[in-house]
XYZ file of C-alpha atoms in Angstrom:
670
model
C -0.114 3.841 41.977
C -2.073 6.805 43.328
C -4.624 6.961 40.532
C -5.470 3.281 41.027
C -6.711 4.075 44.526
C -8.410 7.236 43.268
C -10.553 5.366 40.769
C -11.357 2.521 43.137
C -12.148 5.043 45.865
C -14.614 6.875 43.614
C -16.457 3.618 43.080
C -16.101 2.942 46.838
C -14.706 -0.497 46.172
C -17.724 -2.343 44.857
C -20.233 0.404 45.681
C -21.565 0.820 42.174
C -21.793 -2.905 41.674
C -23.600 -3.259 44.991
C -26.027 -0.537 43.957
C -26.674 -2.405 40.727
C -27.318 -5.632 42.647
C -29.692 -3.734 44.923
C -31.449 -2.302 41.873
C -31.895 -5.819 40.483
C -33.396 -6.989 43.746
C -36.153 -4.375 43.482
C -37.216 -5.384 39.980
C -40.425 -7.342 39.628
C -39.768 -11.001 38.854
C -42.081 -12.667 36.396
C -41.961 -15.703 34.128
C -40.434 -15.123 30.695
C -40.036 -17.173 27.529
C -36.594 -17.456 26.004
C -36.602 -18.602 22.375
C -33.553 -20.453 21.035
C -32.400 -20.293 17.390
C -34.108 -23.628 16.602
C -37.441 -22.256 17.828
C -37.442 -24.139 21.116
C -38.708 -22.120 24.087
C -37.094 -22.205 27.522
C -38.713 -20.803 30.657
C -36.913 -18.232 32.756
C -37.460 -15.414 35.228
C -36.969 -11.746 34.379
C -34.084 -9.955 36.126
C -32.821 -13.311 37.440
C -32.172 -15.698 34.550
C -28.924 -15.017 32.721
C -27.838 -16.215 29.263
C -25.240 -18.335 31.068
C -28.063 -20.106 32.925
C -29.816 -20.836 29.642
C -26.605 -22.255 28.175
C -25.891 -24.316 31.291
C -29.411 -25.695 31.213
C -28.733 -27.074 27.743
C -25.280 -28.472 28.536
C -22.283 -27.604 30.685
C -20.079 -27.805 27.603
C -22.169 -25.207 25.773
C -21.978 -22.889 28.779
C -18.199 -23.219 29.010
C -17.639 -22.724 25.273
C -19.963 -19.727 24.932
C -18.093 -16.441 24.709
C -21.055 -14.088 24.558
C -24.784 -14.086 23.897
C -27.043 -12.172 21.569
C -30.416 -11.101 22.964
C -32.952 -9.858 20.409
C -30.047 -9.213 18.040
C -27.990 -7.235 20.602
C -24.736 -8.548 22.081
C -25.305 -9.268 25.763
C -23.007 -10.287 28.648
C -23.509 -13.911 29.675
C -23.974 -12.845 33.318
C -26.327 -9.953 32.611
C -29.918 -10.821 33.624
C -32.598 -11.050 30.950
C -35.306 -8.408 31.285
C -38.247 -9.996 29.451
C -39.343 -12.385 26.707
C -36.566 -12.609 24.155
C -34.778 -14.502 21.393
C -31.293 -15.627 22.319
C -28.202 -16.871 20.510
C -25.109 -18.279 22.195
C -21.901 -17.434 20.349
C -18.566 -19.198 20.700
C -15.082 -18.184 19.568
C -15.602 -19.529 16.043
C -18.098 -16.756 15.272
C -16.951 -13.329 14.109
C -18.657 -11.550 17.001
C -17.345 -14.148 19.460
C -13.780 -13.437 18.363
C -14.315 -9.681 18.624
C -15.631 -9.926 22.187
C -12.903 -12.388 23.213
C -10.145 -10.158 21.838
C -11.750 -7.013 23.234
C -11.732 -8.605 26.688
C -8.064 -9.542 26.272
C -7.349 -5.926 25.301
C -8.628 -4.932 28.755
C -6.242 -7.468 30.304
C -3.426 -5.909 28.270
C -4.529 -2.448 29.417
C -4.414 -3.524 33.055
C -0.938 -4.982 32.517
C 0.267 -1.800 30.786
C -0.956 0.342 33.665
C 0.894 -1.878 36.118
C 4.064 -1.971 34.000
C 4.297 1.594 32.666
C 1.852 3.734 34.632
C 0.938 5.847 31.593
C -2.447 7.034 30.330
C -4.496 4.443 28.450
C -6.264 5.643 25.325
C -8.079 3.224 22.971
C -7.964 -0.590 23.117
C -10.158 -2.244 20.469
C -10.284 -5.712 18.908
C -8.966 -5.826 15.342
C -9.112 -8.321 12.477
C -6.638 -10.680 14.107
C -6.217 -9.857 17.776
C -6.248 -6.557 19.616
C -4.140 -3.579 20.659
C -4.009 -0.891 23.301
C -2.617 2.635 22.969
C -0.959 4.441 25.860
C 0.599 7.857 26.301
C 3.935 7.327 28.040
C 5.591 10.714 27.704
C 9.126 10.236 26.403
C 9.216 6.529 27.262
C 8.812 3.844 24.612
C 7.937 0.156 24.478
C 10.564 -2.285 23.223
C 10.498 -5.972 22.320
C 12.357 -6.829 25.527
C 9.204 -5.740 27.428
C 6.998 -8.432 25.859
C 7.857 -11.287 28.227
C 7.239 -9.128 31.297
C 3.899 -7.928 29.976
C 2.840 -11.488 29.190
C 3.755 -12.559 32.741
C 1.559 -9.808 34.208
C -1.291 -10.694 31.816
C -1.100 -14.395 32.717
C -1.292 -13.416 36.373
C -4.456 -11.417 35.660
C -5.919 -14.429 33.835
C -5.090 -16.681 36.777
C -6.982 -14.345 39.120
C -10.193 -14.901 37.101
C -11.198 -11.274 37.579
C -14.905 -10.890 36.722
C -15.891 -8.327 34.083
C -18.418 -6.063 35.781
C -20.669 -3.774 33.785
C -21.265 -0.482 35.605
C -23.330 2.527 34.648
C -21.838 5.867 35.716
C -22.833 9.504 35.304
C -20.809 11.747 33.039
C -19.823 13.894 36.038
C -18.463 10.912 37.952
C -16.598 9.754 34.862
C -14.876 13.116 34.500
C -13.839 12.942 38.152
C -12.761 9.307 37.849
C -10.575 9.926 34.803
C -9.315 13.438 35.577
C -5.757 12.071 35.752
C -6.066 10.960 32.080
C -6.627 13.840 29.652
C -7.271 11.396 26.780
C -10.181 9.709 28.531
C -11.493 13.159 29.479
C -11.458 14.125 25.782
C -13.422 10.998 24.893
C -15.961 11.652 27.671
C -16.460 15.296 26.676
C -16.567 14.708 22.909
C -18.255 11.334 22.556
C -20.457 10.710 25.586
C -23.716 12.411 24.647
C -25.940 10.860 27.352
C -26.247 11.603 31.109
C -24.812 8.176 31.943
C -22.684 5.626 30.135
C -21.128 2.266 30.843
C -17.693 1.298 32.048
C -16.320 -2.186 32.589
C -14.222 -3.200 35.537
C -11.836 -6.126 35.871
C -9.613 -6.055 38.939
C -8.168 -2.537 39.369
C -8.885 -1.563 35.735
C -11.976 0.498 35.097
C -12.351 1.605 31.501
C -14.836 3.428 29.319
C -16.476 0.671 27.300
C -19.805 -0.285 25.737
C -18.867 -3.961 26.058
C -19.902 -6.679 26.253
C -17.172 -8.972 27.583
C -16.414 -12.554 28.548
C -17.464 -13.621 32.048
C -14.015 -13.318 33.618
C -10.350 -13.047 32.704
C -9.889 -16.793 33.280
C -11.649 -17.494 29.962
C -8.463 -16.403 28.163
C -6.480 -19.634 28.072
C -3.471 -18.544 26.025
C -2.141 -15.159 24.905
C 0.854 -13.500 23.301
C 2.179 -9.965 22.838
C 3.018 -9.799 19.136
C 4.418 -6.368 18.266
C 4.503 -2.696 19.133
C 4.615 0.586 17.246
C 4.259 4.324 17.616
C 1.052 6.046 16.594
C -0.772 9.361 17.025
C -3.776 10.243 19.144
C -6.825 9.462 16.960
C -4.569 9.169 13.910
C -3.804 12.898 13.839
C -0.155 13.495 12.943
C -0.362 16.892 14.664
C -1.452 15.309 17.961
C 0.471 13.514 20.720
C 2.583 10.449 20.019
C 1.398 7.218 21.645
C 2.792 3.728 22.121
C 0.687 0.885 20.703
C 1.021 -2.749 21.813
C -0.586 -5.589 19.835
C -1.532 -9.047 20.993
C -3.382 -12.244 20.183
C -5.277 -14.712 22.392
C -7.295 -17.918 22.136
C -9.565 -20.109 24.255
C -7.250 -23.132 23.878
C -3.591 -23.926 23.172
C -4.334 -25.801 19.943
C -5.583 -22.618 18.293
C -2.453 -20.760 19.419
C -0.232 -23.444 17.891
C -2.191 -23.239 14.622
C -1.851 -19.441 14.677
C 1.921 -19.663 15.115
C 2.205 -22.061 12.159
C 0.022 -19.719 10.136
C 2.242 -16.759 11.043
C 5.332 -18.655 9.897
C 3.710 -19.447 6.548
C 2.428 -15.873 6.185
C 5.961 -14.560 6.834
C 7.310 -16.738 4.020
C 4.623 -15.328 1.717
C 5.041 -11.676 2.729
C 4.627 -9.736 -0.523
C 7.178 -7.130 0.553
C 9.813 -9.835 0.929
C 8.883 -11.640 -2.310
C 8.667 -8.330 -4.173
C 12.304 -7.626 -3.388
C 13.486 -11.206 -3.973
C 11.817 -11.377 -7.387
C 12.621 -7.749 -8.281
C 8.970 -6.849 -8.797
C 8.682 -3.555 -6.901
C 10.125 -1.518 -4.057
C 9.446 1.600 -1.999
C 11.690 4.574 -1.262
C 11.599 7.138 1.536
C 11.693 9.992 -0.984
C 8.197 9.004 -2.119
C 6.757 7.068 0.817
C 3.628 5.120 0.002
C 4.212 5.207 -3.756
C 5.350 2.006 -5.415
C 8.307 1.807 -7.805
C 7.252 -0.904 -10.263
C 10.278 -2.690 -11.698
C 10.070 -4.292 -15.186
C 8.947 -7.719 -13.918
C 6.395 -6.206 -11.561
C 5.083 -3.993 -14.339
C 4.354 -7.142 -16.363
C 2.016 -8.328 -13.575
C 0.433 -4.869 -13.289
C -0.172 -4.643 -17.040
C -1.475 -8.207 -17.285
C -4.114 -7.529 -14.636
C -5.094 -4.244 -16.256
C -5.327 -5.724 -19.775
C -7.391 -8.609 -18.436
C -9.964 -6.242 -16.930
C -9.938 -4.166 -20.121
C -10.708 -7.279 -22.185
C -13.655 -7.962 -19.883
C -14.860 -4.377 -20.358
C -15.248 -5.063 -24.073
C -17.467 -8.061 -23.322
C -19.549 -6.259 -20.693
C -20.294 -2.906 -22.282
C -17.955 -0.657 -20.304
C -16.345 2.357 -21.964
C -12.900 3.343 -20.745
C -12.211 7.032 -20.118
C -9.351 9.215 -18.875
C -10.013 12.031 -16.413
C -7.807 14.714 -14.777
C -5.618 13.953 -11.774
C -6.210 17.260 -10.012
C -9.248 19.452 -9.534
C -10.137 22.740 -7.920
C -11.444 22.046 -4.411
C -14.789 23.531 -5.498
C -15.437 20.151 -7.118
C -14.759 18.321 -3.848
C -17.012 20.736 -1.973
C -19.770 19.985 -4.475
C -19.271 16.216 -4.229
C -19.116 16.245 -0.417
C -15.597 14.829 -0.249
C -14.195 18.070 1.135
C -16.494 17.978 4.154
C -15.772 14.327 4.974
C -12.387 13.560 3.434
C -10.268 16.721 3.195
C -7.636 15.520 5.681
C -6.985 12.478 3.462
C -6.357 14.540 0.321
C -3.162 16.102 -1.024
C -3.853 19.802 -1.547
C -1.827 22.662 -3.030
C -2.288 26.179 -4.384
C -2.458 27.062 -8.076
C -2.710 30.770 -8.914
C -4.277 31.546 -5.519
C -6.858 28.766 -5.933
C -6.748 25.578 -3.868
C -6.508 22.311 -5.768
C -6.347 18.665 -4.683
C -5.181 15.401 -6.220
C -8.171 13.142 -6.735
C -8.703 10.345 -4.184
C -11.621 8.944 -6.214
C -12.878 9.056 -9.786
C -16.604 9.488 -9.219
C -16.831 13.335 -9.240
C -14.901 13.492 -12.526
C -17.247 10.903 -14.032
C -20.216 13.010 -12.920
C -18.748 15.972 -14.822
C -18.272 13.726 -17.846
C -21.867 12.460 -17.719
C -23.161 16.008 -17.352
C -21.131 17.674 -20.095
C -24.049 17.306 -22.558
C -27.760 16.374 -22.423
C -28.438 12.662 -21.936
C -31.296 10.549 -23.269
C -32.857 7.484 -21.637
C -31.795 5.608 -24.788
C -28.121 5.981 -23.764
C -28.582 4.447 -20.324
C -26.917 2.604 -18.764
C -23.692 4.573 -19.271
C -20.775 2.533 -17.900
C -17.606 4.598 -17.474
C -14.372 2.824 -16.451
C -11.194 4.579 -15.374
C -7.702 3.389 -14.391
C -6.686 6.919 -13.410
C -4.017 7.508 -10.778
C -5.481 8.220 -7.326
C -3.808 9.700 -4.253
C -4.828 9.460 -0.606
C -2.882 11.070 2.201
C -2.421 8.064 4.473
C -0.443 8.521 7.677
C 3.129 7.310 7.357
C 2.600 4.875 10.227
C -0.334 3.269 8.409
C 1.588 2.565 5.185
C 2.201 -1.137 4.610
C 3.763 -2.381 1.378
C 1.263 -2.609 -1.474
C -1.737 -3.095 0.804
C -1.762 0.486 2.152
C -0.327 3.114 -0.179
C -0.704 6.779 -1.049
C -0.577 6.470 -4.832
C -2.579 3.750 -6.599
C -4.765 2.791 -9.541
C -7.940 0.746 -9.416
C -10.347 -0.849 -11.876
C -12.843 1.829 -11.014
C -16.165 2.170 -12.844
C -19.396 4.099 -12.418
C -22.662 3.037 -13.971
C -25.274 5.719 -14.580
C -28.626 3.992 -14.899
C -32.362 4.278 -14.312
C -34.019 2.881 -11.208
C -35.547 0.097 -13.292
C -32.082 -0.931 -14.510
C -30.589 -1.372 -11.017
C -31.314 -5.110 -10.731
C -29.770 -5.986 -14.104
C -26.712 -3.803 -13.510
C -26.058 -5.151 -10.019
C -26.463 -8.719 -11.228
C -24.046 -7.926 -14.070
C -21.505 -6.588 -11.556
C -21.837 -9.736 -9.455
C -21.339 -11.957 -12.512
C -18.278 -9.875 -13.486
C -16.877 -10.330 -9.980
C -17.492 -14.076 -10.040
C -15.760 -14.442 -13.419
C -12.636 -12.686 -12.114
C -12.445 -14.284 -8.678
C -12.973 -17.820 -9.986
C -9.882 -17.413 -12.192
C -7.839 -16.135 -9.252
C -8.931 -19.043 -7.069
C -10.700 -16.885 -4.500
C -13.766 -17.938 -2.567
C -16.030 -15.131 -1.381
C -18.924 -14.169 0.865
C -21.599 -11.598 0.066
C -23.179 -9.191 2.537
C -25.938 -6.661 1.885
C -25.336 -3.565 4.013
C -28.521 -1.556 4.509
C -29.505 1.964 5.606
C -27.323 3.255 8.492
C -28.627 5.353 11.373
C -27.189 8.480 9.750
C -28.262 8.606 6.124
C -29.226 11.041 3.409
C -32.389 10.840 1.330
C -35.903 9.478 1.709
C -36.634 6.209 3.525
C -38.915 5.097 0.685
C -36.069 5.454 -1.818
C -33.742 3.465 0.447
C -36.261 0.683 0.935
C -36.889 0.446 -2.794
C -33.149 0.301 -3.517
C -32.552 -2.328 -0.839
C -35.336 -4.501 -2.235
C -33.778 -4.261 -5.704
C -30.361 -5.263 -4.349
C -31.974 -8.240 -2.594
C -33.613 -9.227 -5.866
C -30.294 -8.978 -7.740
C -28.547 -11.082 -5.087
C -31.298 -13.712 -5.175
C -31.157 -13.880 -8.967
C -27.364 -14.180 -8.852
C -27.850 -17.341 -6.835
C -24.946 -17.286 -4.380
C -25.594 -17.296 -0.602
C -25.630 -13.869 1.019
C -26.086 -12.374 4.471
C -27.799 -9.242 5.689
C -25.580 -6.666 7.396
C -28.137 -4.253 8.884
C -27.430 -0.532 9.228
C -23.901 -0.762 7.758
C -24.498 0.865 4.368
C -22.814 4.072 3.251
C -24.626 7.307 4.137
C -25.422 7.828 0.445
C -26.828 4.374 -0.375
C -26.888 0.626 0.352
C -24.004 -1.555 -0.762
C -22.913 -5.124 -1.337
C -19.715 -6.079 0.487
C -17.677 -8.877 -1.083
C -15.249 -10.604 1.300
C -12.725 -12.869 -0.452
C -10.576 -15.587 1.114
C -7.070 -16.355 -0.137
C -5.008 -19.545 0.012
C -4.329 -18.969 3.728
C -8.059 -18.394 4.372
C -7.421 -14.740 5.180
C -10.268 -12.362 4.468
C -9.854 -9.364 2.140
C -12.332 -6.819 0.855
C -11.384 -5.796 -2.680
C -14.526 -5.601 -4.787
C -17.229 -3.062 -4.050
C -20.718 -2.534 -5.430
C -22.493 0.530 -4.048
C -25.635 2.426 -4.952
C -25.447 6.211 -4.750
C -28.430 8.571 -4.800
C -26.580 11.609 -3.466
C -23.963 12.370 -6.143
C -26.609 12.606 -8.910
C -28.489 14.995 -6.627
C -25.423 17.086 -5.745
C -24.370 17.361 -9.408
C -27.972 17.804 -10.579
C -27.538 14.989 -13.095
C -30.504 14.321 -15.334
C -31.560 12.439 -18.454
C -34.514 12.905 -20.746
C -37.126 10.224 -20.023
C -39.462 8.687 -22.683
C -42.304 10.981 -21.541
C -40.164 14.073 -22.148
C -39.557 14.842 -18.466
C -36.174 15.089 -16.811
C -35.297 12.209 -14.479
C -32.377 11.703 -12.151
C -30.109 8.677 -12.720
C -28.729 6.372 -10.039
C -24.970 5.755 -9.817
C -23.490 2.315 -9.169
C -19.916 2.501 -7.841
C -18.126 -0.671 -8.922
C -14.620 -2.128 -8.571
C -13.605 -5.770 -8.938
C -9.865 -5.953 -8.295
C -9.984 -2.736 -6.324
C -6.540 -1.183 -6.150
C -4.181 -3.021 -8.527
C -1.408 -2.368 -6.024
C -3.305 -4.020 -3.181
C -4.498 -6.882 -5.377
C -0.911 -7.541 -6.495
C 0.143 -7.714 -2.851
C -2.686 -10.140 -2.070
C -1.941 -12.291 -5.127
C 1.776 -12.391 -4.335
C 0.945 -13.959 -0.979
C -1.948 -16.032 -2.357
C 0.375 -17.733 -4.872
C 3.402 -17.516 -2.525
C 5.411 -16.011 -5.398
C 4.774 -19.067 -7.615
C 2.910 -17.155 -10.296
C 0.641 -19.139 -12.624
C 1.857 -19.036 -16.204
C -0.730 -16.533 -17.489
C 0.246 -13.970 -14.832
C 3.916 -14.827 -14.458
C 6.592 -12.212 -15.239
C 9.055 -15.083 -15.731
C 7.377 -17.641 -17.948
C 10.353 -19.266 -19.709
C 14.099 -19.400 -19.168
C 16.280 -20.719 -22.016
C 19.407 -22.517 -20.790
C 22.061 -23.434 -23.398
C 24.288 -26.317 -22.305
C 27.387 -24.661 -23.840
C 28.309 -21.164 -25.123
C 28.214 -22.391 -28.749
C 24.399 -22.614 -28.455
C 23.879 -19.067 -27.174
C 22.866 -17.882 -30.659
C 20.090 -20.486 -30.783
C 18.924 -19.337 -27.327
C 18.723 -15.733 -28.513
C 16.848 -16.833 -31.652
C 14.300 -18.700 -29.520
C 13.891 -15.686 -27.276
C 13.104 -13.407 -30.215
C 10.544 -15.837 -31.680
C 8.618 -16.350 -28.447
C 8.788 -12.673 -27.468
C 6.884 -11.888 -30.665
C 4.159 -14.250 -29.429
C 3.871 -12.379 -26.127
C 5.749 -14.959 -24.060
C 7.865 -13.573 -21.191
C 11.115 -15.379 -21.996
C 14.687 -14.810 -20.819
C 18.041 -16.459 -21.523
C 20.844 -17.457 -19.182
C 24.059 -16.876 -21.159
C 26.391 -16.936 -18.165
C 29.281 -19.039 -19.455
C 30.739 -19.309 -15.954
C 27.832 -21.338 -14.556
C 27.238 -25.036 -14.930
C 24.088 -26.390 -16.565
C 22.759 -27.655 -13.234
C 23.324 -24.303 -11.586
C 21.536 -22.458 -14.400
C 18.544 -24.775 -14.151
C 18.452 -24.459 -10.378
C 18.709 -20.663 -10.541
C 15.779 -20.564 -12.964
C 13.712 -22.779 -10.684
C 14.476 -20.643 -7.636
C 13.581 -17.518 -9.630
C 10.166 -19.177 -10.268
C 10.397 -19.479 -14.042
C 7.434 -21.673 -14.962
C 9.348 -23.555 -17.654
C 13.023 -24.070 -18.421
C 14.117 -24.822 -22.006
C 17.405 -26.738 -22.099
C 19.068 -26.629 -25.514
C 22.152 -28.300 -26.976
C 23.402 -29.740 -30.254
C 20.437 -32.076 -30.737
C 17.837 -29.357 -30.062
C 19.570 -26.819 -32.317
C 19.853 -29.285 -35.197
C 16.230 -30.461 -34.976
C 14.648 -27.096 -34.066
C 13.422 -28.317 -30.695
C 13.688 -27.584 -26.978
C 13.867 -29.861 -23.940
C 11.278 -28.713 -21.414
C 11.199 -29.011 -17.628
C 9.361 -27.076 -14.913
C 10.333 -25.124 -11.813
C 9.146 -28.162 -9.819
C 11.641 -30.329 -11.763
C 9.002 -32.146 -13.807
C 10.669 -33.155 -17.110
C 8.296 -32.894 -20.087
C 10.888 -33.824 -22.677
C 11.486 -32.633 -26.235
C 9.092 -30.464 -28.257
C 9.400 -28.667 -31.551
C 9.530 -24.897 -31.219
C 6.204 -24.552 -33.054
C 4.491 -27.147 -30.857
C 5.707 -25.729 -27.533
C 4.809 -22.202 -28.639
C 1.220 -23.277 -29.392
C 0.966 -25.075 -26.048
C 2.263 -22.056 -24.131
C -0.141 -19.697 -25.894
C -3.061 -22.024 -25.088
C -1.942 -22.236 -21.460
C -1.602 -18.458 -21.199
C -4.978 -17.767 -22.774
C -6.721 -20.368 -20.608
C -5.730 -18.437 -17.470
C -5.317 -21.731 -15.670
C -3.590 -21.650 -12.307
C -2.017 -25.043 -13.055
C 0.946 -25.145 -15.452
C -0.221 -28.105 -17.525
C 0.961 -28.404 -21.118
C -1.851 -29.713 -23.325
């Protein structure tokens, strides 16, 4: 391909790399101390010793298993020389950052293969939560599943070549010349490269804009697979060019690939979109893309989750409110959403004024707080809202219940004094723990601190961060620091939950906000008679009920625990003459809030009725006949074919109510 030679020619083969080697040779060598995580110090030489040398000096196995290093907290190529005294960490694939680097490097291999196979213009190729992708502009051409095997063959050839990843620093002018054949790279260079020089990485004939770092060479990728493809838009803009996106996965050994394939098979069985249709819980329709149609059984789950959170609100001092669905865009300009979020909002004109459907509840809650004077005696004010929210997600990004346009969440905003922050944050964490322990989730906590671009005074940020640290320490669960990853308006606590398949999800959020009170000029009367500004705590536990339902569907694999089940009991009469008794039982238990149905299909056998109920995931099946009708009893068995035997109607009703109210995830009758 002509542009291959053009790029390689600009770099004069290995000219830039040779210049870098020459630059290294001119640097003054001096002894340095390299400190390992356990505090041990290793001697090295500046501009000569590499992280790989340090790892190899400890053990050959450590060197081979290391994916990347971290030097003074910064990710660093294993073959990049150390420049002075430093602290070093060696990260393998099991670490989060190790996976990201490993998959990012494989994305470059995919990019090289795509250039060889299609000859289009590469765009972005990042690592993602589970693997990587690369986008390419291919004109009118499109990728199809039949291409996967060929791409994998090319990628495996690149791996076999063990192409080294070379870090090169290039001027902006040379970059523009190098990538002039690719208008997408030119856009990135012009819009995002703000320095005279920047880095690219080279492996074989591929040279790509990249901050890195990367694995040592392509041979580190032991096994890989192209997993899927899709269409997308340049930078997610539906008005821009259409691109082809190819996804993949890779691992440092075959065992991990085998485990991943087994995991994918299990995840496919648990897919909430599939189970939602099978169990008639919900569906989606093209006439309202991204908005869920909740069927009666699905609505039972939705309402159960909502009522559960509402019952917790009563215990925890939250007041539920209802706010408008649409506002004049002047509100969003005041809140700052319009400047940062307008493209994600549904807007329309009303009497020559522009309005928008709300994507969040917080501005409405600010209006509610501010509608009359507030006293310090009222604080904290905890406003909770299940209002309908809308976000204009791209059609290509929509994915079942986990990415929608219309949703409701257990949203709340706490207006409090600075001195109340610790107690309120600790209360939010305890609320979260109470909910997640019932659902069977484990979780990790991360404190995200002031980002590089932030609003407000540093002193205020530092005070808030110290209070969040105090609340986390008092809560007692382990937590990690996530530096410089807070929101621009305040620090936050990220809660990452793991489901039954050990997949990570972020549902709950606890965020401090100093900016909205400032923008809305919110105040309260302090004890000394002065006006003070409150702090807002943004808080959600379930997050979107839609997304949480999707996660729970897969977490429980459609086998809903009794308290959350939309199909708790199925009554199966052995003969048509007992249908009246079945209907009588249904009426009695319905009045007690039990989700109970009857199978009165006279054309089915008893065994078929029982089996149908088990397949439909009814927690309990009541079999009734002459004996049960005469004695006022039911014969109870489970969906797993455990036979509990005969119970009086009163006794089984009490047991079911106790089981429901216990919110146990095990269907044990006690």
